[in-house]
Short mmCIF file of N, CA and C and ligand atoms in Angstrom, two decimals:
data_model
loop_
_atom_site.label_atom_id
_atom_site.label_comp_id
_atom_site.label_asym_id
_atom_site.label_seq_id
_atom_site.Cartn_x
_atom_site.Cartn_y
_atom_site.Cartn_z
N UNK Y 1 -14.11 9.38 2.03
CA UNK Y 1 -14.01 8.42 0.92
C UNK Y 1 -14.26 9.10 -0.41
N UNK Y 2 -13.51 8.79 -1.13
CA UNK Y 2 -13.51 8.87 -2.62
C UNK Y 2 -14.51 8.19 -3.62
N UNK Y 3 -15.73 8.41 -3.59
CA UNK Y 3 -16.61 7.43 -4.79
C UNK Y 3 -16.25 7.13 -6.05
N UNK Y 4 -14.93 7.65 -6.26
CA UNK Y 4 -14.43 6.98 -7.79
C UNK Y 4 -12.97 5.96 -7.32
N UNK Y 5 -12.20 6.19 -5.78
CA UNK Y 5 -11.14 5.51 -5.93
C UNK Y 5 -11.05 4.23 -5.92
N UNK Y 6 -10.80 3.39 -6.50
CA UNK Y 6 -10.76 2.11 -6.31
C UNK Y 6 -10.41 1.39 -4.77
N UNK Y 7 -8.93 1.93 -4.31
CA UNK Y 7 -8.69 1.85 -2.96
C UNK Y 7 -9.50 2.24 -2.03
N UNK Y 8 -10.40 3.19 -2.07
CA UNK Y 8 -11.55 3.91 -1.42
C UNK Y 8 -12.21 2.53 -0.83
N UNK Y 9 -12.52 1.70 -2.37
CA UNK Y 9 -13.59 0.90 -2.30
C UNK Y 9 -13.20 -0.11 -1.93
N UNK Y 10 -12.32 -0.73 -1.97
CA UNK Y 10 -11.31 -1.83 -1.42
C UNK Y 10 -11.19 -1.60 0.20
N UNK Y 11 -10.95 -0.35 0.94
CA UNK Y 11 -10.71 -0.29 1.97
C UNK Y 11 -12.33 -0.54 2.80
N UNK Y 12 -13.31 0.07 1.92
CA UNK Y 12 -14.95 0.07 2.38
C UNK Y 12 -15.31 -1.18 2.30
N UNK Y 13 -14.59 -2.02 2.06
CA UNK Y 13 -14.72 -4.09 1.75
C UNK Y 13 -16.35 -3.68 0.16
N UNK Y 14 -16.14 -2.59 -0.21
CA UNK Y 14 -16.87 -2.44 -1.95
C UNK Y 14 -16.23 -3.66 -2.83
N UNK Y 15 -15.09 -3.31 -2.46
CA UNK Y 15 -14.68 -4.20 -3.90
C UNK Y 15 -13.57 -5.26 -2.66
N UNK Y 16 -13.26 -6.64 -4.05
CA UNK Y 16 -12.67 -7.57 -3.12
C UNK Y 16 -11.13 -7.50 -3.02
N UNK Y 17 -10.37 -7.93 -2.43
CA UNK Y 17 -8.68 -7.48 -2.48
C UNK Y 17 -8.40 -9.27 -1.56
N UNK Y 18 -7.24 -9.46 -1.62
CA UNK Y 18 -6.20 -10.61 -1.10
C UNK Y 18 -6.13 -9.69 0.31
N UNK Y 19 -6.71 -9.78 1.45
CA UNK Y 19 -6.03 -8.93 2.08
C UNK Y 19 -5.38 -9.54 3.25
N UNK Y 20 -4.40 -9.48 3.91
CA UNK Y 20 -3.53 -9.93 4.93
C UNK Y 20 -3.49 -9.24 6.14
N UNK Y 21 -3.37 -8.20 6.10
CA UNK Y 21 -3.59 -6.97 7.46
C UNK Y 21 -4.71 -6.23 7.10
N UNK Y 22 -5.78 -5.99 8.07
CA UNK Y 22 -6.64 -4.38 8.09
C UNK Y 22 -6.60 -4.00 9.76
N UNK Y 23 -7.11 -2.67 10.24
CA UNK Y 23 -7.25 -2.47 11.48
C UNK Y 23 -7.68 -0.94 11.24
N UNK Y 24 -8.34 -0.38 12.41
CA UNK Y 24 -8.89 0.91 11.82
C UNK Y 24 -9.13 2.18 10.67
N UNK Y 25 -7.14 1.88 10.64
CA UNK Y 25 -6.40 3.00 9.82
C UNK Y 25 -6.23 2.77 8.33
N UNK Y 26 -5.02 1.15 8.53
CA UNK Y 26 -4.82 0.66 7.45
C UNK Y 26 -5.02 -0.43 7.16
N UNK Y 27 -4.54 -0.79 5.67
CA UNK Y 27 -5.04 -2.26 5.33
C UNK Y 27 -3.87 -2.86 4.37
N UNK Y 28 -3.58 -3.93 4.60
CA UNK Y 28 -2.58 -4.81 2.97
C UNK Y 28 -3.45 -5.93 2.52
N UNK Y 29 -2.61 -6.30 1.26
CA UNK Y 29 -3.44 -6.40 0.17
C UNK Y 29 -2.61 -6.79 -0.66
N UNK Y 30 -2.61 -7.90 -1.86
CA UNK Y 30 -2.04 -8.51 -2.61
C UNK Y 30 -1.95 -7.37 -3.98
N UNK Y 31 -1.09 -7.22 -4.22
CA UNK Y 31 -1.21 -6.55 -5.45
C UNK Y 31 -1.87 -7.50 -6.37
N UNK Y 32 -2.73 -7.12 -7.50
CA UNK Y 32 -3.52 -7.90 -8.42
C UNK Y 32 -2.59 -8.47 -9.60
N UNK Y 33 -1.48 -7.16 -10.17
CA UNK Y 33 -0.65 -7.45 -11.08
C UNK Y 33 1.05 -7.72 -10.31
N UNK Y 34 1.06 -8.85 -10.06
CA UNK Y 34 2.47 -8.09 -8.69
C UNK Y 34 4.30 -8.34 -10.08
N UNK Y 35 4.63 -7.49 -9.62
CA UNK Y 35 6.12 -7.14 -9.52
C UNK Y 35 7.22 -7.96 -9.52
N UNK Y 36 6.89 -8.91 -8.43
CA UNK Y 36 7.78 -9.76 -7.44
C UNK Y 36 6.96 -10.56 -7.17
N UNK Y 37 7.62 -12.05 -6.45
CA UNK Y 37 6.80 -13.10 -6.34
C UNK Y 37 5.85 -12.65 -4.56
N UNK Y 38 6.14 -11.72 -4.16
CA UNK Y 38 5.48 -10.87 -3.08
C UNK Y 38 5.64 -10.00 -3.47
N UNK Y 39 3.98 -9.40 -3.64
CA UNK Y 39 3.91 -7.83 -3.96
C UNK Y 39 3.24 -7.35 -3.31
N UNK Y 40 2.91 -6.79 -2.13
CA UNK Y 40 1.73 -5.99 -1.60
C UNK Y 40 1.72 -4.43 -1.46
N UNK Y 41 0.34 -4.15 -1.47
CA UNK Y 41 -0.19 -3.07 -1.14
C UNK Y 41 -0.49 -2.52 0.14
N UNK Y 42 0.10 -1.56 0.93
CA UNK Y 42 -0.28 -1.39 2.09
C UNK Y 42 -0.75 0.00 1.91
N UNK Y 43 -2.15 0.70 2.62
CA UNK Y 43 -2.69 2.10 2.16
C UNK Y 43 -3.44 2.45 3.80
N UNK Y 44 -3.65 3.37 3.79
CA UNK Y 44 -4.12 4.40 4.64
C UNK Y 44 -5.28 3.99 4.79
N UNK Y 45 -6.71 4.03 5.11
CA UNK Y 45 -8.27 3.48 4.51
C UNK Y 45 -8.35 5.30 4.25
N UNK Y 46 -8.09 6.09 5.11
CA UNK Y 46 -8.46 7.18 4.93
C UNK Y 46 -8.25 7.54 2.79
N UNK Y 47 -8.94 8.49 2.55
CA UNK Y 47 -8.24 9.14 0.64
C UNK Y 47 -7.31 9.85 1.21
N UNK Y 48 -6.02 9.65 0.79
CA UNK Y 48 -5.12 10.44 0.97
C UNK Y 48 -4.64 10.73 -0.82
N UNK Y 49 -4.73 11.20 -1.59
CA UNK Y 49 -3.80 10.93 -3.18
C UNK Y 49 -2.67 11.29 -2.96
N UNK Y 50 -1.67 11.56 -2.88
CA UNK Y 50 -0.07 11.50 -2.87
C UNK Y 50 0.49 11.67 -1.31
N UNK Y 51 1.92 11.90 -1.77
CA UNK Y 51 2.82 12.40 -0.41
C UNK Y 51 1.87 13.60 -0.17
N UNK Y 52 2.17 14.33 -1.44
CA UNK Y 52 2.20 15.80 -1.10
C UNK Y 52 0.52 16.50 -0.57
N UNK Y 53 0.13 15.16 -0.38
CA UNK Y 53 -1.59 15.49 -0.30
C UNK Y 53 -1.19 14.83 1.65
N UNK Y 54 -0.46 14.78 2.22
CA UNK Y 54 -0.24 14.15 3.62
C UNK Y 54 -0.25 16.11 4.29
N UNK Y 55 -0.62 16.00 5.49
CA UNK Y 55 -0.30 17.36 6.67
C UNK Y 55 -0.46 16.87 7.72
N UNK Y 56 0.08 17.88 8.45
CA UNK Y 56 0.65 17.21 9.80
C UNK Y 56 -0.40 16.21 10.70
N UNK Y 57 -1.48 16.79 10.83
CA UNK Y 57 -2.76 15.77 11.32
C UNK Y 57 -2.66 14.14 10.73
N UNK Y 58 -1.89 13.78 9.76
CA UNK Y 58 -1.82 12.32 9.29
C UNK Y 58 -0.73 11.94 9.48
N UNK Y 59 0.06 12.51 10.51
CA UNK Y 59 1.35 11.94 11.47
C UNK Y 59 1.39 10.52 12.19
N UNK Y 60 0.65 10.80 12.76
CA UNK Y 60 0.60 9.72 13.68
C UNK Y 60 -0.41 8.34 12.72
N UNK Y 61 -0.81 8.63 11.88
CA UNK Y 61 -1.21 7.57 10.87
C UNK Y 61 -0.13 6.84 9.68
N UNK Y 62 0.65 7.77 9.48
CA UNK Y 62 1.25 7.49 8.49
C UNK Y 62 2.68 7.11 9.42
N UNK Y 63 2.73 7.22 10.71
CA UNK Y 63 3.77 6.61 11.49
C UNK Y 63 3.60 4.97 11.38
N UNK Y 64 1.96 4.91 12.25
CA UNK Y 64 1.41 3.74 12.06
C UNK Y 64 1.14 2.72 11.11
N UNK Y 65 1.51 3.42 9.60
CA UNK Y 65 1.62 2.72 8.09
C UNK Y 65 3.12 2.16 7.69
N UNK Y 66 4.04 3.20 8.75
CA UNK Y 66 5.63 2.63 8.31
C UNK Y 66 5.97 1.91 9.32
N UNK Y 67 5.27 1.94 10.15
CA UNK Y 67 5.59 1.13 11.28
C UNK Y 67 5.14 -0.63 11.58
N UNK Y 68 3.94 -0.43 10.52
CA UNK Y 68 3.64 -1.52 9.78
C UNK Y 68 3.85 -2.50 8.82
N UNK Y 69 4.50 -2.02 8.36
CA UNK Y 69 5.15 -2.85 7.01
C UNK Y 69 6.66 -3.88 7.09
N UNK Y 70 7.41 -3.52 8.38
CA UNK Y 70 8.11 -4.70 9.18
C UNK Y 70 7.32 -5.94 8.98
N UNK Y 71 6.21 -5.43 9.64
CA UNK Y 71 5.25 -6.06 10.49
C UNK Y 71 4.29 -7.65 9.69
N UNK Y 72 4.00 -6.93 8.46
CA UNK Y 72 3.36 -7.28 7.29
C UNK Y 72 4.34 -7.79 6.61
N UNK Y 73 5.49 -7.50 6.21
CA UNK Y 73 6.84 -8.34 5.78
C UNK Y 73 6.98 -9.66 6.24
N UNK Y 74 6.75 -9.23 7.72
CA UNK Y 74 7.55 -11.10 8.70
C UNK Y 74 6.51 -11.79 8.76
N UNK Y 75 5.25 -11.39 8.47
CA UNK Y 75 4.15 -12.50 8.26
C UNK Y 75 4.02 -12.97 7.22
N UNK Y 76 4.74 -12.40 6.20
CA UNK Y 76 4.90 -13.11 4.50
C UNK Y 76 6.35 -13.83 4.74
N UNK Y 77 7.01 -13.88 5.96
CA UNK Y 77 8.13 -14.47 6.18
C UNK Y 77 9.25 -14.05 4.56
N UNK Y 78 9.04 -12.76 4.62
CA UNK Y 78 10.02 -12.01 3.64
C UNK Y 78 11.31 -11.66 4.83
N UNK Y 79 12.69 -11.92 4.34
CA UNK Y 79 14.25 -11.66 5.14
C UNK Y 79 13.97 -10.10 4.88
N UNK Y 80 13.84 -10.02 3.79
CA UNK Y 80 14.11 -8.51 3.19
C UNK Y 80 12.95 -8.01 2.18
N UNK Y 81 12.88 -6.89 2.14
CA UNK Y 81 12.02 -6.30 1.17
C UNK Y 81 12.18 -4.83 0.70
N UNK Y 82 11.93 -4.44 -0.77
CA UNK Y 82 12.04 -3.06 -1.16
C UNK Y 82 10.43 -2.57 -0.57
N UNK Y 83 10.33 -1.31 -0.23
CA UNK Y 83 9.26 0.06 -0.23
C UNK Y 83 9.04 0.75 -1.55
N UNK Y 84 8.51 0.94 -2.14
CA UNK Y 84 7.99 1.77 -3.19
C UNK Y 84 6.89 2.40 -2.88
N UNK Y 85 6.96 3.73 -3.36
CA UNK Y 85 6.15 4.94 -3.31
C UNK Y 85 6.07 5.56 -4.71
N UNK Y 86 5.04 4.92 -5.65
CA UNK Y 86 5.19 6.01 -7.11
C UNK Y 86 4.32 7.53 -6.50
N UNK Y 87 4.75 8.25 -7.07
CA UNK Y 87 4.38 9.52 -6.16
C UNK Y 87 4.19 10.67 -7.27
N UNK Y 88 3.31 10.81 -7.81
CA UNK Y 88 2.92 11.90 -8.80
C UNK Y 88 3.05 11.74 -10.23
N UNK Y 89 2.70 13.10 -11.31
CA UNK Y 89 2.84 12.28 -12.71
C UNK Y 89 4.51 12.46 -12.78
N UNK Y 90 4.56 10.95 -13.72
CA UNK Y 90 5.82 11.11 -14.37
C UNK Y 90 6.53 10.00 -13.15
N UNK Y 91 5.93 9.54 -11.95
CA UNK Y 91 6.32 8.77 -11.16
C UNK Y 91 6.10 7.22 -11.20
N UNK Y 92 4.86 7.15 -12.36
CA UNK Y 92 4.27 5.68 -12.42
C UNK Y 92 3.36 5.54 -11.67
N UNK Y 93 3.11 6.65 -10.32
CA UNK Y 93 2.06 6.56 -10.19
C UNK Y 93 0.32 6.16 -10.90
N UNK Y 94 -0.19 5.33 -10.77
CA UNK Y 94 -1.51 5.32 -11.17
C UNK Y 94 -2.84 5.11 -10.83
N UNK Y 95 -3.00 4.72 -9.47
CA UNK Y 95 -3.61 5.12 -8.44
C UNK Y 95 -3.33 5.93 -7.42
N UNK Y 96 -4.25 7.07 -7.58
CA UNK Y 96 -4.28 8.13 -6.48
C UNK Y 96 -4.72 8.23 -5.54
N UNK Y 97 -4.55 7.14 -4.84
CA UNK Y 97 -4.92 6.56 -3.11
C UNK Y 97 -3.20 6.46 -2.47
N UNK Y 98 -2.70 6.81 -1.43
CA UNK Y 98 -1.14 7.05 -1.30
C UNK Y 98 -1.30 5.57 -0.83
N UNK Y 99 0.03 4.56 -1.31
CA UNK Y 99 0.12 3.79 -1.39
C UNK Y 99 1.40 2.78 -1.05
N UNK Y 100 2.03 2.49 -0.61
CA UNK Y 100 3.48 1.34 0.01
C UNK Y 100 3.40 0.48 -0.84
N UNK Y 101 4.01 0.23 -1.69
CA UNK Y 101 3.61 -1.33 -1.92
C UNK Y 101 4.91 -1.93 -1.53
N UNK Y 102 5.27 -3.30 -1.40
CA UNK Y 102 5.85 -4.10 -0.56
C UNK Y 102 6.42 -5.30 -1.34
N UNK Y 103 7.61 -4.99 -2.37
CA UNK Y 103 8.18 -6.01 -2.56
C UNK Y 103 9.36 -6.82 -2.39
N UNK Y 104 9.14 -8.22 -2.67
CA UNK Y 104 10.10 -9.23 -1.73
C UNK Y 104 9.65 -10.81 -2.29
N UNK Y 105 10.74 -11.37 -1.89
CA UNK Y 105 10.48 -13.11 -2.28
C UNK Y 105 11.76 -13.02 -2.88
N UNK Y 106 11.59 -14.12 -4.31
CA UNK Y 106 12.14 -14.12 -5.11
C UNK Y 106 13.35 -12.97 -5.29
N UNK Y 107 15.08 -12.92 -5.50
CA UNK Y 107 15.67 -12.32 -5.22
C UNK Y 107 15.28 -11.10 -6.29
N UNK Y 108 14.94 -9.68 -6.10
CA UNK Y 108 14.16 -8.90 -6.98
C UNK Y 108 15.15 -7.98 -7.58
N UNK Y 109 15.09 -7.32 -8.91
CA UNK Y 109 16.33 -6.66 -9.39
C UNK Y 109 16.75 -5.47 -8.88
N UNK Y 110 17.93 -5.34 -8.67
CA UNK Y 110 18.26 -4.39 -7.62
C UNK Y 110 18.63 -2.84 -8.61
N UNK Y 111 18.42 -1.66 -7.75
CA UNK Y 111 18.69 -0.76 -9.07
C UNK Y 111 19.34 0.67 -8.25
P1 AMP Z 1 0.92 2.62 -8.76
O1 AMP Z 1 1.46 2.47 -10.15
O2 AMP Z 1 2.02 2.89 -7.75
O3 AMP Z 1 -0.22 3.61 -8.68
O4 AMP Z 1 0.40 1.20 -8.35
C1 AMP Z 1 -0.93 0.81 -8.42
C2 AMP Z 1 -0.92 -0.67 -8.19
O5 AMP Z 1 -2.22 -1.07 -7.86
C3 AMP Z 1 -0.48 -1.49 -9.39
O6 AMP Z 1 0.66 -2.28 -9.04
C4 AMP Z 1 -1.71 -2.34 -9.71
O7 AMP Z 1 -1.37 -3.65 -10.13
C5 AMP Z 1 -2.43 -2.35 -8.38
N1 AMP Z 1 -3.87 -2.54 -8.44
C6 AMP Z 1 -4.77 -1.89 -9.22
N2 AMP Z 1 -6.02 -2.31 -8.96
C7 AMP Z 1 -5.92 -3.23 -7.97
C8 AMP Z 1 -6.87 -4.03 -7.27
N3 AMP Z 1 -8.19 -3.95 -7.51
N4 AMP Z 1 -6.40 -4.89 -6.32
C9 AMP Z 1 -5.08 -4.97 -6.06
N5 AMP Z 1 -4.14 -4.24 -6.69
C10 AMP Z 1 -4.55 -3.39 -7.64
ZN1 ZN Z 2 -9.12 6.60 -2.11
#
């Protein structure tokens, strides 16, 4: 754990979140500012900060994070949904906890 990440602390139930899924690994979570009329957050509990901070040992976790988000979709009874990954500077990234977020609902602008 990260004592400054916010997600750190969110995943440690420190701080409070909307949350919809948790289970050992990972957890979702309402985005606070959302995007879309469904916005969630789905994260690792582990600190991971980017892609490029992932190695092979977080395989089978980060299987279990994409393998999840179907999953977490059809319980928001979303048809469809975009994946986003801001991923480093210059990405929009702004939390450095690696992060899915999950948007859907409302038909969202396509690009
Ligand atoms: P990113 O720009 O990809 O790093 O996205 C970070 C996201 O985290 C933004 O969409 C924020 O609205 C969201 N966020 C920041 N703090 C919280 C929080 N405490 N609970 C839920 N979402 C948050
Ligand atoms: Zn963290």
């Amino acid at each position: 754990m990260d004592t400054d990440c916010i997600f750190c602390k969110i995943a440690a139930g420190d701080l409070p979140a909307k949350k919809v899924y948790e289970d050992d690994q990972i957890m979702a979570f309402f985005d606070i500012h959302p995007k879309a009329s469904v916005h969630l957050l789905v994260i690792p509990k582990k600190h991971i900060a980017t892609l490029n901070d992932l190695n092979t040992t977080d395989s089978a976790l980060i299987s279990k994070l994409v393998l999840a988000l179907p999953e977490i979709a059809k319980e928001q009874k979303l048809e469809g949904f975009r994946v986003v990954v801001n991923n480093g500077p210059g990405s929009g990234q702004i939390v450095y906890h690696l992060h899915f977020h999950i948007l859907g609902g409302k038909q969202i602008p396509t690009f």
